[in-house]
Amino acid sequence: MTDNQGDNQILATPDQIHLMDLERQSEQLHRTIEDMKEKLTGLYDFAPVGYVTINKYGVILDSNHTFATLTGRSGDSFINEALINLISPEDQNVYRLFEKDLFETGKETFCELRLSDSLSSWVSLKGKLSRDKSRIMVSDINKYKKTEESLRESRDNLSRILDNSPVVIYSKDLDGKYTIINKKFEELSGLTKDKVIRRTDFELFPDVVATQSMENDQQVIQNLAPLEIEEIAPVNGKLKTFLTAKYPLINSTGQLYGISGFSIDIEKRKQAEDALKQSEEKYRSLMEQSLDMLFLQDLEGNFLDVNKAAVEQTGYSENELLCLNIFDLIHERYDREEILDIWESWKPGQHVTLEVEYLKKNGDVYPGEVTTGKISIGNIEYILALVRDITHRKNAERALENARNQWEVTFDAITDWVAIIDKDCNIIRSNKASETYFKLSPQDIVGKKCHEIIHCTDNPPFECPRKRSIQLKQREDFECRTENGRWWHFFVGPIKSINKEDGLAVHVVRDITDSKIREQKIISAMKAEAFRIWAGGLAHDYNNLLTIIWGNISLLKNEISGTVAHEFFKETENACEYARSLTQNFITLSMSKGAALNKFECDIKKVLTTAVELSAKTKDVSVSFDYPADLPMLELDLEQMLIVFQNIVVNAIEAMPTGGSLDVRIKIVSAEHGKDIFLEISFEDTGTGIAESDLPKVFDPYFTTKPMSSQKGVGLGLASSQAIVARHGGNIHINSVVGKGSTVIVSLPV
């Protein structure tokens, strides 16, 4: 190969040279782009605001370093994480609305919220949609928020100061329109803030008030100086006087932009000034017109001023009193130093009321009620004493105490139980009769419920007489029989008192057992007398009829033969015999108390034993006797007294169909007047008992609780027994409790 050929191979063609230039330019452009990219990346990462890119699902695709710094995390740690996770929970709803508006509207969207970092940093988000993703600019607004919060706090503090101020505060612009008012303005004017702001005085108040205010405002504006004046303003429909201070409002550039003012209600001060003047006049009038003694003294007790009453009641002249000391007028037993120490410890306005013995000029001692205390006049402390002569009151108190003692003695001397009951049925007062009726002292019974004591129940009875008495404002009364057989009469009446709501009532319980017994005896005697007359006539007529019937039966027996006929005659004669015994009972009942008896001395023990042997024909009833030694003999009609005791024993046995016991006892007792002696014979069974409603009727002829028959249940046994005992000068009565048994007591004179 020649030299020319080698040179052709080494030398490049123009195309090759152009290509090489392009490659060099491309390499240089690439280096330049890389340099620019590196610079842009630096600008992006370290921009003063954060940037973050999210897709339509809210997932972070990329972010810059500033955003990572704001969140407090590294740049790559939240890639592919939902941006909402970096938002404070309190503001996540705000973010959701932001994200929704961003992707749905496609418009630029803005919001403020807090990140979920430890400081809860405030940031603003400003985003714009680009295709299916959005780049969001994140700006730190903590300083702005703090400034905003500080400004809001300053405004709130100013508003609180204004609204809690006891004076009226306001400001106006140069047109006289209100721009600020406080709560006190609203309170006194009766106008709300929305009705005042942007309005002038002429739109709000009467012309006389508005004209006065405008003239004062103009004076402040023209002189650019504060002004203090008295103004009038309406309060609750009345014009009141205010002390007002107004001053110009000038901004930082020295320009006047309005006026401000505050007003203090001095109506009370003006009234106080007038009142002070009137008070001085009233003080002197009070001093002179008071019927009680008034002494104004210093802290040592020296009199500085006295009234006319003090002069008249002590017997000293005014000049004499002003030369004396309080200790010259009170009894020497009061300790001077102790009183001075008490005065020294008092504060102005502190006072006491006590009773003190005072001395008159003539040496007389009289009781006085003194109200004394410390007062302050012009920063000087004094002792003011008002003294009232209470001689008449003391006499009245002693009389009242004597009357109360007499009342209490009388109250406790009443043999009936008397108690005062309140509206809740509590016993609040009782006399000593409670010891007799309930075995409880007045102290023990007070505080208990009346129904607990009287009815032995936890609640008042349905028809409570106390309640009915209070409602009807009248006395109510009722009678009841106690478990031990005593009769009580209750009186309940309302107590008239000053306080109508007291509901007080007086309860009176009276034992009327003796009067009940006397009443029952009278009724029984009247019944017996009526029946005696009826029974005598009936027995006479009945005997005449029996005589005829019996005589005819005797004649028929002689005329008619035959066993069957004679059996009928026998039964008829038995019936006549029983009818004759009934007739004898009628005769017994018809006899008067003084009717002759076939009396002779009897041993009552043998009479009772015979009566029981003749009557007690059952093995199921046990009979016991309890007799005292040396029983006296009694003059008795033995036949009739046996009838009495037999009737009683038979009734007792019939009351114990399933068996039981009968106790017969004798006691020697004295009559109430103590002269006569009686034998009290009691028959106590354990039978079925007699209903309380039947007890008053048991001695009535033909009253019986047994089934009627030819042999028993006629109802004349106890009636005839009562008549026989009465003719012997005694009496008979019955006590009974259903289900427990009965006790028949026969009293016979010795």
PDB file of N, CA and C in Angstrom, residues 364-393:
ATOM      1  N   ASP A 364     -83.376  54.289 142.822  1.00  0.00           N
ATOM      2  CA  ASP A 364     -84.195  53.142 142.431  1.00  0.00           C
ATOM      3  C   ASP A 364     -83.472  52.308 141.366  1.00  0.00           C
ATOM      4  N   VAL A 365     -83.664  50.992 141.459  1.00  0.00           N
ATOM      5  CA  VAL A 365     -83.087  50.067 140.474  1.00  0.00           C
ATOM      6  C   VAL A 365     -84.225  49.544 139.598  1.00  0.00           C
ATOM      7  N   TYR A 366     -84.025  49.559 138.306  1.00  0.00           N
ATOM      8  CA  TYR A 366     -85.055  49.050 137.399  1.00  0.00           C
ATOM      9  C   TYR A 366     -84.394  48.197 136.309  1.00  0.00           C
ATOM     10  N   PRO A 367     -85.099  47.166 135.840  1.00  0.00           N
ATOM     11  CA  PRO A 367     -84.526  46.319 134.787  1.00  0.00           C
ATOM     12  C   PRO A 367     -84.616  47.007 133.431  1.00  0.00           C
ATOM     13  N   GLY A 368     -83.561  46.910 132.668  1.00  0.00           N
ATOM     14  CA  GLY A 368     -83.546  47.502 131.336  1.00  0.00           C
ATOM     15  C   GLY A 368     -83.028  46.522 130.296  1.00  0.00           C
ATOM     16  N   GLU A 369     -83.615  46.583 129.113  1.00  0.00           N
ATOM     17  CA  GLU A 369     -83.107  45.800 127.978  1.00  0.00           C
ATOM     18  C   GLU A 369     -82.283  46.743 127.114  1.00  0.00           C
ATOM     19  N   VAL A 370     -80.990  46.451 126.984  1.00  0.00           N
ATOM     20  CA  VAL A 370     -80.096  47.350 126.264  1.00  0.00           C
ATOM     21  C   VAL A 370     -79.609  46.669 124.990  1.00  0.00           C
ATOM     22  N   THR A 371     -79.749  47.404 123.885  1.00  0.00           N
ATOM     23  CA  THR A 371     -79.153  46.989 122.617  1.00  0.00           C
ATOM     24  C   THR A 371     -78.018  47.962 122.345  1.00  0.00           C
ATOM     25  N   THR A 372     -76.803  47.457 122.379  1.00  0.00           N
ATOM     26  CA  THR A 372     -75.640  48.325 122.266  1.00  0.00           C
ATOM     27  C   THR A 372     -74.669  47.765 121.250  1.00  0.00           C
ATOM     28  N   GLY A 373     -73.976  48.669 120.569  1.00  0.00           N
ATOM     29  CA  GLY A 373     -73.013  48.247 119.559  1.00  0.00           C
ATOM     30  C   GLY A 373     -72.085  49.388 119.202  1.00  0.00           C
ATOM     31  N   LYS A 374     -71.083  49.030 118.404  1.00  0.00           N
ATOM     32  CA  LYS A 374     -70.080  50.024 118.001  1.00  0.00           C
ATOM     33  C   LYS A 374     -70.470  50.583 116.635  1.00  0.00           C
ATOM     34  N   ILE A 375     -70.382  51.927 116.506  1.00  0.00           N
ATOM     35  CA  ILE A 375     -70.632  52.584 115.225  1.00  0.00           C
ATOM     36  C   ILE A 375     -69.437  53.449 114.883  1.00  0.00           C
ATOM     37  N   SER A 376     -69.317  53.770 113.601  1.00  0.00           N
ATOM     38  CA  SER A 376     -68.208  54.608 113.144  1.00  0.00           C
ATOM     39  C   SER A 376     -68.783  55.819 112.423  1.00  0.00           C
ATOM     40  N   ILE A 377     -68.396  57.015 112.888  1.00  0.00           N
ATOM     41  CA  ILE A 377     -68.830  58.264 112.260  1.00  0.00           C
ATOM     42  C   ILE A 377     -67.576  59.077 111.946  1.00  0.00           C
ATOM     43  N   GLY A 378     -67.311  59.271 110.654  1.00  0.00           N
ATOM     44  CA  GLY A 378     -66.122  60.036 110.275  1.00  0.00           C
ATOM     45  C   GLY A 378     -64.841  59.409 110.774  1.00  0.00           C
ATOM     46  N   ASN A 379     -64.748  58.089 110.683  1.00  0.00           N
ATOM     47  CA  ASN A 379     -63.564  57.333 111.113  1.00  0.00           C
ATOM     48  C   ASN A 379     -63.340  57.374 112.628  1.00  0.00           C
ATOM     49  N   ILE A 380     -64.332  57.840 113.351  1.00  0.00           N
ATOM     50  CA  ILE A 380     -64.237  57.827 114.810  1.00  0.00           C
ATOM     51  C   ILE A 380     -65.263  56.824 115.328  1.00  0.00           C
ATOM     52  N   GLU A 381     -64.835  55.970 116.256  1.00  0.00           N
ATOM     53  CA  GLU A 381     -65.697  54.915 116.762  1.00  0.00           C
ATOM     54  C   GLU A 381     -66.385  55.351 118.050  1.00  0.00           C
ATOM     55  N   TYR A 382     -67.680  54.985 118.124  1.00  0.00           N
ATOM     56  CA  TYR A 382     -68.485  55.319 119.291  1.00  0.00           C
ATOM     57  C   TYR A 382     -69.250  54.082 119.736  1.00  0.00           C
ATOM     58  N   ILE A 383     -69.814  54.171 120.938  1.00  0.00           N
ATOM     59  CA  ILE A 383     -70.729  53.146 121.442  1.00  0.00           C
ATOM     60  C   ILE A 383     -72.110  53.785 121.532  1.00  0.00           C
ATOM     61  N   LEU A 384     -73.083  53.164 120.838  1.00  0.00           N
ATOM     62  CA  LEU A 384     -74.454  53.643 120.873  1.00  0.00           C
ATOM     63  C   LEU A 384     -75.290  52.617 121.629  1.00  0.00           C
ATOM     64  N   ALA A 385     -76.045  53.092 122.620  1.00  0.00           N
ATOM     65  CA  ALA A 385     -76.862  52.187 123.431  1.00  0.00           C
ATOM     66  C   ALA A 385     -78.302  52.651 123.431  1.00  0.00           C
ATOM     67  N   LEU A 386     -79.227  51.714 123.174  1.00  0.00           N
ATOM     68  CA  LEU A 386     -80.661  51.956 123.277  1.00  0.00           C
ATOM     69  C   LEU A 386     -81.157  51.158 124.471  1.00  0.00           C
ATOM     70  N   VAL A 387     -81.741  51.845 125.449  1.00  0.00           N
ATOM     71  CA  VAL A 387     -82.144  51.206 126.702  1.00  0.00           C
ATOM     72  C   VAL A 387     -83.656  51.335 126.856  1.00  0.00           C
ATOM     73  N   ARG A 388     -84.302  50.206 127.137  1.00  0.00           N
ATOM     74  CA  ARG A 388     -85.755  50.186 127.315  1.00  0.00           C
ATOM     75  C   ARG A 388     -86.075  49.689 128.721  1.00  0.00           C
ATOM     76  N   ASP A 389     -86.922  50.439 129.421  1.00  0.00           N
ATOM     77  CA  ASP A 389     -87.377  50.031 130.750  1.00  0.00           C
ATOM     78  C   ASP A 389     -88.339  48.854 130.578  1.00  0.00           C
ATOM     79  N   ILE A 390     -87.965  47.685 131.113  1.00  0.00           N
ATOM     80  CA  ILE A 390     -88.767  46.471 130.911  1.00  0.00           C
ATOM     81  C   ILE A 390     -89.414  46.007 132.216  1.00  0.00           C
ATOM     82  N   THR A 391     -89.688  46.964 133.115  1.00  0.00           N
ATOM     83  CA  THR A 391     -90.321  46.603 134.388  1.00  0.00           C
ATOM     84  C   THR A 391     -91.662  45.919 134.155  1.00  0.00           C
ATOM     85  N   HIS A 392     -92.496  46.511 133.297  1.00  0.00           N
ATOM     86  CA  HIS A 392     -93.820  45.924 133.021  1.00  0.00           C
ATOM     87  C   HIS A 392     -93.679  44.551 132.366  1.00  0.00           C
ATOM     88  N   ARG A 393     -92.717  44.417 131.469  1.00  0.00           N
ATOM     89  CA  ARG A 393     -92.526  43.123 130.801  1.00  0.00           C
ATOM     90  C   ARG A 393     -92.087  42.052 131.790  1.00  0.00           C
TER      91      ARG A 393
END
